[in-house]
C-alpha cells in the first residue's frame, strides 16, 4: 500500500532532499558537543572563585581560545537545528512558521557572532 | 481525494511510560538549554567588558533566583547530554530492545542527578555557602 495521498500522487511532489544534511549536521554537532561541553563545564569549576584577571589569563591561552570558539560554534549550530525541528512540529501556519524560523535563526547567528567576538576580544587583549 | 493513510493513535490515549516521558524531556531540556546559552553569552560578554562588568555579572549570577535556574540548567544539561548519547546509539542501530531501552533510560536519569550533585558540591565547597 502506498502511503501517498491521491493529491500527493497527482502533484508528484517529493521531499526537498534537505533532510539528510540537516540530520547529519545535527548528529555531528552533537558528537562534537560531547567532549567540548564536558570539558567546558569541568573547566568552569576551576574558575568559580577566580578574579577577572585569572579568567582572562585562562581564556587567552591559545588552545583554550580555540576550544571555546569550537564549542560556541557547535553549540549555536546544534541549538538552531534542534529548535528548527521543534518549530516544524508545532507551528503549522506557513506565515508564523517562517517568521519563527527566521527569528530563531537570526538569534542563533547573532548570538554566535557576539560570543565569538567576545572570545577573540578577550584572547587578543583588546579592551 | 480521501487519503487512506494509517493514523497513529492520538497522544491523549497513551498511558505515559518511562520511555515516552524521557523522550519529551529530551525536547524540553533541549529548548531550556537553548535559552540557557544566553547566560553563557552574558558571562562571555561580561568578561570581555572588563573587571567591573565581570564583578557585576558575578553578583547577578549568585542571586538565589539565578542560582536555582542554574542548578536546573545543570540538570537539563547532563540529562540532555546523557540522553543524547543514548539517541546517538539508537542512530547507530543499537539499544532498541525494550529491556535495554528501559535500562538505558534509568541509567540516564541516575547519571544526570549524580553529575548535577557533583558539580554543585564542587561549587559549594569552593564558595563556602550553598546559595
Ligand atoms: C548544551 C547545549 C545543547 C543544546 C542547547 C541542545 C539543544 C537541542 C535541541 C533544541 C534539540 C531539539 C529537540 C527535539 O527535536 O526534540 C536537540 C536535539 C538533540 N540533541 Fe541537543 N543540545 C545540546 C547539547 C547536546 C549534546 C551535548 C548532545 C550529545 C550527546 C546532544 C544530542 C542531541 C541529539 C542526538 C538530538 C536529536 C534528538 C532527536 O532525534 O530527537 N545535544 N538538542
CSV table of C-alpha atoms and ligand atoms in Angstrom, one decimal:
chain,number,residue,atom,x,y,z
A,1,UNK,CA,0.0,0.0,0.0
A,2,UNK,CA,1.3,3.4,-0.9
A,3,UNK,CA,1.2,6.0,1.8
A,4,UNK,CA,0.8,8.9,-0.6
A,5,UNK,CA,-2.5,10.7,-0.9
A,6,UNK,CA,-4.2,11.0,-4.2
A,7,UNK,CA,-3.4,14.6,-4.4
A,8,UNK,CA,0.2,14.0,-3.5
A,9,UNK,CA,0.5,11.4,-6.2
A,10,UNK,CA,-1.0,13.7,-8.8
A,11,UNK,CA,1.2,16.6,-7.9
A,12,UNK,CA,4.2,14.3,-7.8
A,13,UNK,CA,5.8,16.3,-5.0
A,14,UNK,CA,8.6,14.7,-3.2
A,15,UNK,CA,10.9,15.9,-0.4
A,16,UNK,CA,13.3,18.7,-1.0
A,17,UNK,CA,16.2,16.4,-0.2
A,18,UNK,CA,17.4,18.7,2.6
A,19,UNK,CA,16.6,16.4,5.4
A,20,UNK,CA,19.6,14.2,5.3
A,21,UNK,CA,22.0,17.1,5.5
A,22,UNK,CA,20.1,18.5,8.5
A,23,UNK,CA,20.1,15.2,10.2
A,24,UNK,CA,23.8,14.7,9.7
A,25,UNK,CA,24.9,18.1,10.9
A,26,UNK,CA,22.6,17.7,14.0
A,27,UNK,CA,24.4,14.4,14.9
A,28,UNK,CA,27.8,15.8,14.0
A,29,UNK,CA,27.3,18.9,16.2
A,30,UNK,CA,26.0,16.6,19.0
A,31,UNK,CA,29.1,14.4,18.7
A,32,UNK,CA,31.4,17.5,18.9
A,33,UNK,CA,29.4,18.8,21.9
A,34,UNK,CA,30.0,15.7,24.0
A,35,UNK,CA,33.8,16.3,24.7
A,36,UNK,CA,33.6,20.1,24.3
A,37,UNK,CA,30.7,20.8,26.7
A,38,UNK,CA,32.0,18.3,29.3
A,39,UNK,CA,35.4,20.0,29.1
A,40,UNK,CA,33.9,23.4,29.5
A,41,UNK,CA,31.8,22.5,32.5
A,42,UNK,CA,34.7,20.9,34.3
A,43,UNK,CA,36.9,23.9,33.4
A,44,UNK,CA,34.4,26.3,34.9
A,45,UNK,CA,34.8,24.5,38.2
A,46,UNK,CA,38.4,26.0,38.3
A,47,UNK,CA,37.0,29.5,37.7
A,48,UNK,CA,34.3,29.6,40.4
A,49,UNK,CA,36.1,32.0,42.7
A,50,UNK,CA,38.7,33.3,40.2
A,51,UNK,CA,39.1,37.1,39.8
A,52,UNK,CA,38.7,38.7,36.4
A,53,UNK,CA,42.4,38.7,35.6
A,54,UNK,CA,42.6,34.9,36.2
A,55,UNK,CA,39.6,34.3,33.9
A,56,UNK,CA,41.2,36.4,31.2
A,57,UNK,CA,44.6,34.7,31.6
A,58,UNK,CA,42.9,31.3,31.3
A,59,UNK,CA,40.9,32.2,28.3
A,60,UNK,CA,43.8,33.8,26.5
A,61,UNK,CA,45.8,30.6,26.2
A,62,UNK,CA,45.7,29.7,22.5
A,63,UNK,CA,44.4,26.2,23.0
A,64,UNK,CA,41.6,27.4,25.3
A,65,UNK,CA,40.6,30.1,22.8
A,66,UNK,CA,40.4,27.6,20.0
A,67,UNK,CA,38.3,25.1,22.0
A,68,UNK,CA,35.9,27.8,23.2
A,69,UNK,CA,35.5,29.1,19.6
A,70,UNK,CA,34.7,25.5,18.6
A,71,UNK,CA,32.3,25.0,21.5
A,72,UNK,CA,30.4,28.2,20.7
A,73,UNK,CA,30.1,27.3,17.0
A,74,UNK,CA,28.9,23.7,17.6
A,75,UNK,CA,26.5,24.9,20.4
A,76,UNK,CA,24.7,27.6,18.5
A,77,UNK,CA,24.5,25.4,15.4
A,78,UNK,CA,23.1,22.5,17.3
A,79,UNK,CA,20.6,24.6,19.1
A,80,UNK,CA,19.3,26.3,15.9
A,81,UNK,CA,19.0,22.9,14.1
A,82,UNK,CA,17.2,21.5,17.1
A,83,UNK,CA,14.8,24.4,17.5
A,84,UNK,CA,14.1,24.3,13.8
A,85,UNK,CA,12.6,20.8,14.2
A,86,UNK,CA,10.6,21.8,17.2
A,87,UNK,CA,9.1,24.7,15.3
A,88,UNK,CA,8.3,22.5,12.3
A,89,UNK,CA,6.5,20.1,14.6
A,90,UNK,CA,4.3,22.6,16.5
A,91,UNK,CA,3.8,25.7,14.4
A,92,UNK,CA,1.9,24.8,11.2
A,93,UNK,CA,0.6,28.1,9.8
A,94,UNK,CA,3.0,28.9,7.0
A,95,UNK,CA,3.4,32.6,7.9
A,96,UNK,CA,4.1,32.0,11.5
A,97,UNK,CA,6.3,29.0,10.8
A,98,UNK,CA,8.6,31.1,8.6
A,99,UNK,CA,8.6,34.0,11.0
A,100,UNK,CA,9.5,31.7,13.9
A,101,UNK,CA,12.3,30.1,11.9
A,102,UNK,CA,13.7,33.5,10.9
A,103,UNK,CA,13.7,34.7,14.5
A,104,UNK,CA,15.4,31.6,15.8
A,105,UNK,CA,18.0,31.6,13.0
A,106,UNK,CA,18.8,35.3,13.3
A,107,UNK,CA,19.0,34.9,17.1
A,108,UNK,CA,21.4,32.0,16.8
A,109,UNK,CA,23.6,33.7,14.3
A,110,UNK,CA,23.8,37.0,16.2
A,111,UNK,CA,24.3,35.1,19.5
A,112,UNK,CA,27.1,33.0,18.0
A,113,UNK,CA,28.8,36.0,16.4
A,114,UNK,CA,28.6,38.0,19.6
A,115,UNK,CA,30.1,35.1,21.6
A,116,UNK,CA,32.9,34.6,19.0
A,117,UNK,CA,33.8,38.3,19.0
A,118,UNK,CA,33.8,38.4,22.8
A,119,UNK,CA,36.2,35.4,23.0
A,120,UNK,CA,38.5,36.9,20.4
A,121,UNK,CA,38.5,40.2,22.1
A,122,UNK,CA,39.5,38.7,25.4
A,123,UNK,CA,42.1,36.4,23.9
A,124,UNK,CA,43.7,39.2,21.8
A,125,UNK,CA,43.7,41.6,24.8
A,126,UNK,CA,41.6,44.2,23.1
A,127,UNK,CA,39.7,46.3,25.6
B,1,UNK,CA,-9.3,12.7,-2.5
B,2,UNK,CA,-9.7,10.7,0.6
B,3,UNK,CA,-6.3,9.6,1.6
B,4,UNK,CA,-6.3,6.1,3.1
B,5,UNK,CA,-3.5,6.6,5.5
B,6,UNK,CA,-3.0,4.7,8.7
B,7,UNK,CA,-3.1,7.2,11.5
B,8,UNK,CA,-1.2,6.8,14.7
B,9,UNK,CA,-3.4,7.0,17.8
B,10,UNK,CA,-3.7,10.4,19.5
B,11,UNK,CA,-1.3,11.2,22.3
B,12,UNK,CA,-4.1,11.6,24.8
B,13,UNK,CA,-5.0,7.9,24.7
B,14,UNK,CA,-1.5,6.7,25.6
B,15,UNK,CA,-0.6,6.0,29.2
B,16,UNK,CA,2.6,7.9,29.9
B,17,UNK,CA,5.5,5.4,30.0
B,18,UNK,CA,9.1,6.0,31.1
B,19,UNK,CA,10.3,5.9,27.5
B,20,UNK,CA,7.8,8.4,26.3
B,21,UNK,CA,8.4,10.7,29.2
B,22,UNK,CA,12.1,10.6,28.7
B,23,UNK,CA,11.6,11.4,25.0
B,24,UNK,CA,9.6,14.6,25.6
B,25,UNK,CA,12.0,15.5,28.4
B,26,UNK,CA,14.9,15.5,25.8
B,27,UNK,CA,13.0,18.0,23.8
B,28,UNK,CA,12.1,20.2,26.8
B,29,UNK,CA,15.7,20.2,28.0
B,30,UNK,CA,16.9,21.0,24.5
B,31,UNK,CA,14.7,24.1,24.5
B,32,UNK,CA,15.7,25.0,28.0
B,33,UNK,CA,19.4,24.7,27.1
B,34,UNK,CA,18.9,26.9,24.1
B,35,UNK,CA,17.6,29.6,26.3
B,36,UNK,CA,20.4,28.9,28.7
B,37,UNK,CA,23.0,29.8,26.0
B,38,UNK,CA,22.0,33.4,26.7
B,39,UNK,CA,23.6,33.0,30.2
B,40,UNK,CA,26.8,31.7,28.6
B,41,UNK,CA,26.8,34.7,26.2
B,42,UNK,CA,26.1,37.1,29.1
B,43,UNK,CA,29.1,35.6,31.0
B,44,UNK,CA,31.4,35.9,28.0
B,45,UNK,CA,30.4,39.5,27.3
B,46,UNK,CA,30.9,40.4,30.9
B,47,UNK,CA,34.5,39.0,30.8
B,48,UNK,CA,35.1,40.9,27.6
B,49,UNK,CA,33.7,44.2,29.1
B,50,UNK,CA,36.3,44.3,31.9
B,51,UNK,CA,36.7,43.8,35.7
B,52,UNK,CA,33.8,46.0,36.8
B,53,UNK,CA,31.3,44.4,34.5
B,54,UNK,CA,32.5,41.0,35.4
B,55,UNK,CA,32.1,41.7,39.1
B,56,UNK,CA,28.6,42.9,38.4
B,57,UNK,CA,27.8,39.7,36.5
B,58,UNK,CA,29.2,37.6,39.4
B,59,UNK,CA,26.7,39.3,41.7
B,60,UNK,CA,23.8,38.7,39.3
B,61,UNK,CA,24.8,35.0,38.8
B,62,UNK,CA,24.9,34.5,42.6
B,63,UNK,CA,21.5,35.8,43.4
B,64,UNK,CA,19.3,33.0,44.5
B,65,UNK,CA,16.8,33.1,41.7
B,66,UNK,CA,19.5,32.8,39.0
B,67,UNK,CA,21.2,30.1,41.2
B,68,UNK,CA,18.1,28.0,41.2
B,69,UNK,CA,17.8,28.4,37.4
B,70,UNK,CA,21.5,27.5,37.0
B,71,UNK,CA,21.0,24.3,39.1
B,72,UNK,CA,18.0,23.3,36.9
B,73,UNK,CA,20.1,24.2,33.8
B,74,UNK,CA,22.9,21.9,35.1
B,75,UNK,CA,20.5,19.0,35.4
B,76,UNK,CA,19.0,19.8,32.0
B,77,UNK,CA,22.5,19.8,30.5
B,78,UNK,CA,23.5,16.4,32.0
B,79,UNK,CA,20.2,14.9,31.2
B,80,UNK,CA,20.3,16.1,27.5
B,81,UNK,CA,24.0,15.1,27.2
B,82,UNK,CA,23.4,11.5,28.6
B,83,UNK,CA,20.2,11.0,26.7
B,84,UNK,CA,21.8,12.5,23.6
B,85,UNK,CA,24.4,9.8,23.8
B,86,UNK,CA,21.5,7.3,24.1
B,87,UNK,CA,20.0,8.8,21.0
B,88,UNK,CA,23.3,8.5,19.1
B,89,UNK,CA,23.5,4.8,20.0
B,90,UNK,CA,20.0,4.4,18.5
B,91,UNK,CA,21.0,6.3,15.4
B,92,UNK,CA,23.9,3.8,15.0
B,93,UNK,CA,21.4,1.0,15.4
B,94,UNK,CA,22.0,-0.2,18.9
B,95,UNK,CA,19.9,-0.5,22.1
B,96,UNK,CA,16.4,-0.9,20.7
B,97,UNK,CA,15.3,-3.9,22.7
B,98,UNK,CA,12.6,-2.9,25.1
B,99,UNK,CA,14.5,-4.1,28.2
B,100,UNK,CA,17.6,-2.2,27.0
B,101,UNK,CA,15.7,1.0,26.3
B,102,UNK,CA,14.3,0.9,29.9
B,103,UNK,CA,17.7,0.2,31.4
B,104,UNK,CA,19.5,2.9,29.5
B,105,UNK,CA,16.6,5.3,30.4
B,106,UNK,CA,17.0,4.7,34.1
B,107,UNK,CA,20.8,5.0,33.7
B,108,UNK,CA,20.4,8.4,32.1
B,109,UNK,CA,18.2,9.6,35.0
B,110,UNK,CA,20.5,8.4,37.7
B,111,UNK,CA,23.6,9.7,35.9
B,112,UNK,CA,22.1,13.2,35.4
B,113,UNK,CA,21.2,13.5,39.0
B,114,UNK,CA,24.7,12.3,40.2
B,115,UNK,CA,26.6,14.6,37.9
B,116,UNK,CA,24.4,17.6,38.9
B,117,UNK,CA,25.1,16.8,42.5
B,118,UNK,CA,28.9,16.6,41.9
B,119,UNK,CA,29.0,19.9,40.1
B,120,UNK,CA,27.2,21.8,42.7
B,121,UNK,CA,29.0,20.1,45.6
B,122,UNK,CA,32.2,21.4,43.8
B,123,UNK,CA,30.8,24.9,43.6
B,124,UNK,CA,29.6,25.0,47.2
B,125,UNK,CA,32.8,23.6,48.6
B,126,UNK,CA,34.7,26.5,46.9
B,127,UNK,CA,32.3,29.3,47.8
B,128,UNK,CA,31.6,28.0,51.3
B,129,UNK,CA,27.8,28.6,51.1
B,130,UNK,CA,25.0,26.9,49.2
B,131,UNK,CA,23.4,30.0,47.7
C,1,LIG,C1,24.4,22.1,25.8
C,1,LIG,C2,23.8,22.6,24.7
C,1,LIG,C3,22.7,21.9,23.9
C,1,LIG,C4,21.6,22.5,23.4
C,1,LIG,C5,21.3,24.0,23.6
C,1,LIG,C6,20.9,21.5,22.7
C,1,LIG,C7,19.7,21.7,22.1
C,1,LIG,C8,18.9,20.8,21.4
C,1,LIG,C9,17.6,21.0,20.9
C,1,LIG,C10,16.8,22.3,20.9
C,1,LIG,C11,17.2,19.8,20.3
C,1,LIG,C12,15.8,19.5,19.6
C,1,LIG,C13,15.0,18.7,20.4
C,1,LIG,C14,13.9,17.9,19.6
C,1,LIG,O1,13.9,18.0,18.4
C,1,LIG,O2,13.1,17.2,20.3
C,1,LIG,C15,18.2,18.9,20.5
C,1,LIG,C16,18.2,17.6,20.0
C,1,LIG,C17,19.3,16.7,20.1
C,1,LIG,N1,20.4,16.9,20.9
C,1,LIG,FE1,21.0,18.6,21.8
C,1,LIG,N2,21.5,20.3,22.8
C,1,LIG,C18,22.7,20.5,23.5
C,1,LIG,C19,23.6,19.5,23.8
C,1,LIG,C20,23.6,18.2,23.3
C,1,LIG,C21,24.7,17.3,23.5
C,1,LIG,C22,26.0,17.5,24.3
C,1,LIG,C23,24.4,16.2,22.8
C,1,LIG,C24,25.3,15.0,22.7
C,1,LIG,C25,25.0,13.8,23.1
C,1,LIG,C26,23.1,16.4,22.2
C,1,LIG,C27,22.4,15.5,21.4
C,1,LIG,C28,21.2,15.7,20.8
C,1,LIG,C29,20.5,14.8,19.9
C,1,LIG,C30,21.0,13.4,19.4
C,1,LIG,C31,19.3,15.4,19.5
C,1,LIG,C32,18.3,14.8,18.5
C,1,LIG,C33,17.3,14.1,19.2
C,1,LIG,C34,16.2,13.6,18.3
C,1,LIG,O3,16.5,12.8,17.4
C,1,LIG,O4,15.0,13.9,18.6
C,1,LIG,N3,22.7,17.7,22.5
C,1,LIG,N4,19.3,19.5,21.2
